[in-house]
Amino acid sequence: MKLKLSAALIAIFVIFSTTAFAQKNKTGKDLQDAVKRVNDASETMNEIMSIRDKSIPRDLLAKAKAVVVFPGAIKGAFIIGGQGGKGVAVRRMGRGWSAPAFLNMAGGSIGLQIGGSKTDYVLLIMNDKGMKGLLEDKFELGGEGSVAAGPVGRTAAASTNATLDAEILTYSRSKGLFAGVSLKGVSINSDGDLNQAIYQRRSKEIIGEPALPATAAPASLRRFGTTVAAYAR
């Protein structure tokens, strides 16, 4: 009887240890993925803002309620086109920025297309209505939201009427070329698995109201907020 009980206890211990080990490994991999995404988004932001006289106007960044970057989104096409990417978003909190939330991008189009490319996308969320859309489980650009191609350059913002009413300003960079782009028909949704793994929260609980402060994120994930803060003063 004692031998059977001991065997049962050992079996329970082995199962528990294996499950804990697998969970730890999964959490470690998720953090690595999150760090890579944050670093890629930060590098994209730095590279775009270093483009002489053709970067995102800083006065627009200073007014933005949130900044979203999808680094290296993949667009491929053969008759039926589609695009997808993984991004990072931070929300303004007073003079600082929130912990990063993780988002996915998906979209499609139909037409005579052949080819593929990697494109960086930057979205500036300019008002409360734009934020409300971003916090939905699935948000289609150009559907629920008013989206406009963002102006570039030092003085472009002051002379562009589109920036006055747009909820979201969108930009893209592909093969070294950077410009505002009318990014419509693309949907954005929370990367629920990664947000849960890092924070045990949904994206709306990270960049919603109130937003999760940057200090709530692991130190290795605060780089993107710091990068945005350097340009959005």
C-alpha positions as MATLAB code, in Angstrom:
seq = 'MKLKLSAALIAIFVIFSTTAFAQKNKTGKDLQDAVKRVNDASETMNEIMSIRDKSIPRDLLAKAKAVVVFPGAIKGAFIIGGQGGKGVAVRRMGRGWSAPAFLNMAGGSIGLQIGGSKTDYVLLIMNDKGMKGLLEDKFELGGEGSVAAGPVGRTAAASTNATLDAEILTYSRSKGLFAGVSLKGVSINSDGDLNQAIYQRRSKEIIGEPALPATAAPASLRRFGTTVAAYAR';
ca = [
       0.000    0.000    0.000;
       2.838    2.320    0.920;
       4.632    1.503   -2.351;
       1.523    2.382   -4.375;
       1.111    5.653   -2.495;
       4.761    6.556   -3.032;
       4.493    5.787   -6.741;
       1.409    7.971   -7.018;
       3.134   10.840   -5.237;
       6.168   10.526   -7.506;
       3.939   10.538  -10.576;
       2.170   13.696   -9.369;
       5.533   15.357   -8.661;
       6.848   14.477  -12.141;
       3.707   15.829  -13.838;
       3.814   19.040  -11.797;
       7.537   19.555  -12.436;
       7.176   18.913  -16.176;
       4.245   21.325  -16.450;
       6.072   24.019  -14.472;
       9.204   23.576  -16.601;
       7.214   23.823  -19.835;
       5.394   26.923  -18.570;
       8.676   28.549  -17.569;
      10.186   27.825  -20.983;
       7.096   29.203  -22.710;
       7.200   32.385  -20.628;
      10.893   32.804  -21.388;
      10.304   32.430  -25.122;
       7.383   34.875  -24.990;
       9.582   37.454  -23.276;
      12.270   36.970  -25.910;
       9.680   37.490  -28.656;
       8.358   40.597  -26.905;
      11.855   42.057  -26.475;
      12.638   41.479  -30.154;
       9.410   43.157  -31.199;
      10.061   46.151  -28.930;
      13.639   46.483  -30.182;
      12.601   46.225  -33.838;
       9.908   48.874  -33.340;
      12.380   51.163  -31.568;
      14.942   50.786  -34.367;
      12.252   51.510  -36.957;
      11.227   54.668  -35.102;
      14.827   55.866  -34.797;
      15.564   55.242  -38.464;
      12.417   57.016  -39.640;
      12.978   60.027  -37.407;
      16.561   60.344  -38.650;
      15.428   60.919  -42.256;
      16.440   64.502  -42.992;
      13.467   66.823  -43.629;
      11.123   63.880  -44.375;
      10.418   62.296  -41.016;
       7.174   62.381  -39.047;
       6.552   65.978  -37.911;
       7.397   66.218  -34.243;
       4.464   68.509  -33.512;
       2.144   65.677  -34.598;
       3.962   63.224  -32.360;
       3.607   65.715  -29.519;
      -0.197   65.683  -30.016;
      -0.600   61.941  -30.531;
      -2.461   59.979  -27.870;
      -0.810   56.722  -28.896;
       1.901   55.511  -31.264;
       1.817   52.110  -32.950;
       4.642   50.565  -34.984;
       4.484   47.391  -37.069;
       8.109   46.713  -38.032;
       8.713   44.581  -41.093;
       5.102   43.709  -41.858;
       5.004   41.236  -44.722;
       2.959   41.914  -47.830;
       2.763   39.135  -50.378;
       0.596   38.739  -53.422;
      -0.262   36.465  -56.308;
      -3.666   37.479  -57.696;
      -5.017   37.619  -54.132;
      -2.967   39.895  -51.926;
      -2.615   39.953  -48.195;
      -0.510   41.487  -45.473;
       0.233   40.750  -41.883;
       2.472   41.975  -39.119;
       3.156   42.095  -35.424;
       3.376   45.459  -33.691;
       3.790   47.423  -30.488;
       1.679   50.283  -29.105;
       2.225   52.784  -26.295;
      -0.241   55.334  -24.949;
       0.534   58.800  -23.636;
       0.364   59.124  -19.862;
       0.910   62.738  -18.881;
       4.485   63.485  -19.875;
       5.376   59.834  -20.259;
       4.186   56.718  -22.077;
       2.554   53.481  -21.004;
       3.849   49.945  -20.944;
       3.893   48.475  -24.459;
       0.909   46.468  -25.661;
       1.291   43.934  -28.447;
      -0.934   43.979  -31.530;
      -1.392   42.063  -34.774;
      -2.170   43.411  -38.239;
      -4.035   41.547  -40.959;
      -5.594   42.510  -44.252;
      -6.181   41.503  -47.807;
      -6.950   42.731  -51.284;
      -7.902   41.229  -54.619;
      -6.283   42.227  -57.869;
      -3.574   41.381  -60.381;
      -0.621   41.422  -57.996;
       2.583   39.452  -58.060;
       5.420   39.987  -55.615;
       6.161   40.507  -51.967;
       7.853   42.992  -49.692;
       8.503   43.933  -46.096;
       7.123   47.270  -44.999;
       7.297   49.212  -41.751;
       4.060   50.896  -40.675;
       3.649   53.691  -38.144;
       0.251   54.812  -36.858;
      -0.402   57.950  -34.822;
      -3.650   57.812  -32.846;
      -4.694   61.462  -32.684;
      -7.880   61.631  -30.604;
     -10.214   59.784  -28.233;
     -12.278   58.305  -31.061;
      -9.161   56.820  -32.602;
      -8.175   55.378  -29.220;
     -11.628   53.836  -28.803;
     -11.226   52.036  -32.118;
      -7.733   50.830  -31.270;
      -9.013   49.258  -28.047;
     -11.648   47.167  -29.809;
     -11.058   43.445  -30.180;
     -10.849   43.938  -33.947;
     -10.521   47.354  -35.546;
     -10.635   47.884  -39.307;
      -8.810   50.936  -40.585;
     -10.957   52.982  -42.915;
     -14.052   51.198  -41.671;
     -14.852   52.368  -38.185;
     -12.082   54.957  -38.113;
     -11.178   58.053  -40.094;
      -7.706   57.343  -41.454;
      -5.482   59.714  -43.413;
      -2.014   59.514  -44.915;
       0.241   61.333  -42.503;
       2.220   64.355  -43.723;
       6.009   64.370  -43.567;
       8.578   67.090  -43.077;
       9.106   69.890  -40.617;
       6.320   72.196  -41.800;
       3.910   69.727  -43.398;
       1.711   69.353  -40.350;
       0.755   73.004  -40.185;
      -0.342   73.123  -43.815;
      -2.311   69.891  -44.088;
      -6.032   69.980  -43.383;
      -6.248   66.188  -43.248;
      -4.488   66.197  -39.917;
      -7.188   68.314  -38.290;
      -9.982   65.721  -38.470;
      -8.194   62.399  -38.859;
      -8.457   59.966  -36.008;
      -5.411   58.045  -37.185;
      -2.462   59.182  -39.320;
      -0.609   56.391  -41.099;
       2.872   56.071  -42.569;
       4.864   53.376  -44.341;
       8.479   52.704  -45.249;
       9.479   50.190  -47.870;
      12.833   49.794  -49.631;
      14.113   52.980  -48.033;
      11.183   55.157  -49.099;
       9.117   56.766  -46.335;
       5.786   58.539  -46.812;
       2.259   58.892  -45.570;
       0.033   56.088  -46.802;
      -3.713   55.557  -46.889;
      -3.765   52.287  -44.987;
      -7.349   51.124  -45.381;
      -8.970   47.713  -45.326;
      -6.467   46.511  -42.736;
      -7.595   45.203  -39.365;
      -5.766   45.513  -36.060;
      -6.389   43.260  -33.092;
      -4.764   42.448  -29.783;
      -2.034   39.818  -29.631;
      -3.854   38.170  -26.770;
      -1.376   35.347  -26.221;
       1.641   37.627  -25.855;
      -0.154   40.222  -23.730;
      -1.372   37.485  -21.405;
       2.073   35.900  -21.196;
       3.786   39.180  -20.287;
       1.138   40.977  -18.232;
      -1.756   38.551  -17.666;
      -3.880   41.318  -19.175;
      -5.626   42.202  -22.437;
      -4.399   45.082  -24.602;
      -7.315   47.297  -23.502;
      -6.126   46.821  -19.922;
      -2.605   47.891  -20.917;
      -3.277   50.936  -23.115;
      -6.862   51.609  -22.045;
      -8.006   54.110  -19.434;
      -6.211   54.098  -17.084;
      -3.184   52.794  -18.937;
      -0.602   50.516  -17.386;
       2.502   52.550  -16.484;
       5.828   51.750  -18.110;
       7.218   50.556  -14.790;
       4.715   47.675  -14.837;
       6.561   46.182  -17.815;
       9.848   44.279  -17.523;
      12.795   46.667  -17.869;
      13.752   45.028  -21.172;
      10.411   46.124  -22.687;
      10.569   49.840  -21.819;
      12.787   50.847  -24.736;
       9.972   51.605  -27.170;
       8.240   54.030  -24.818;
      11.562   55.750  -24.152;
      12.225   56.006  -27.888;
       8.818   57.537  -28.591;
       9.274   59.970  -25.710;
      12.506   61.250  -27.255;
      10.618   62.472  -30.337;
       7.170   63.296  -28.939;
       7.997   66.256  -26.711;
];
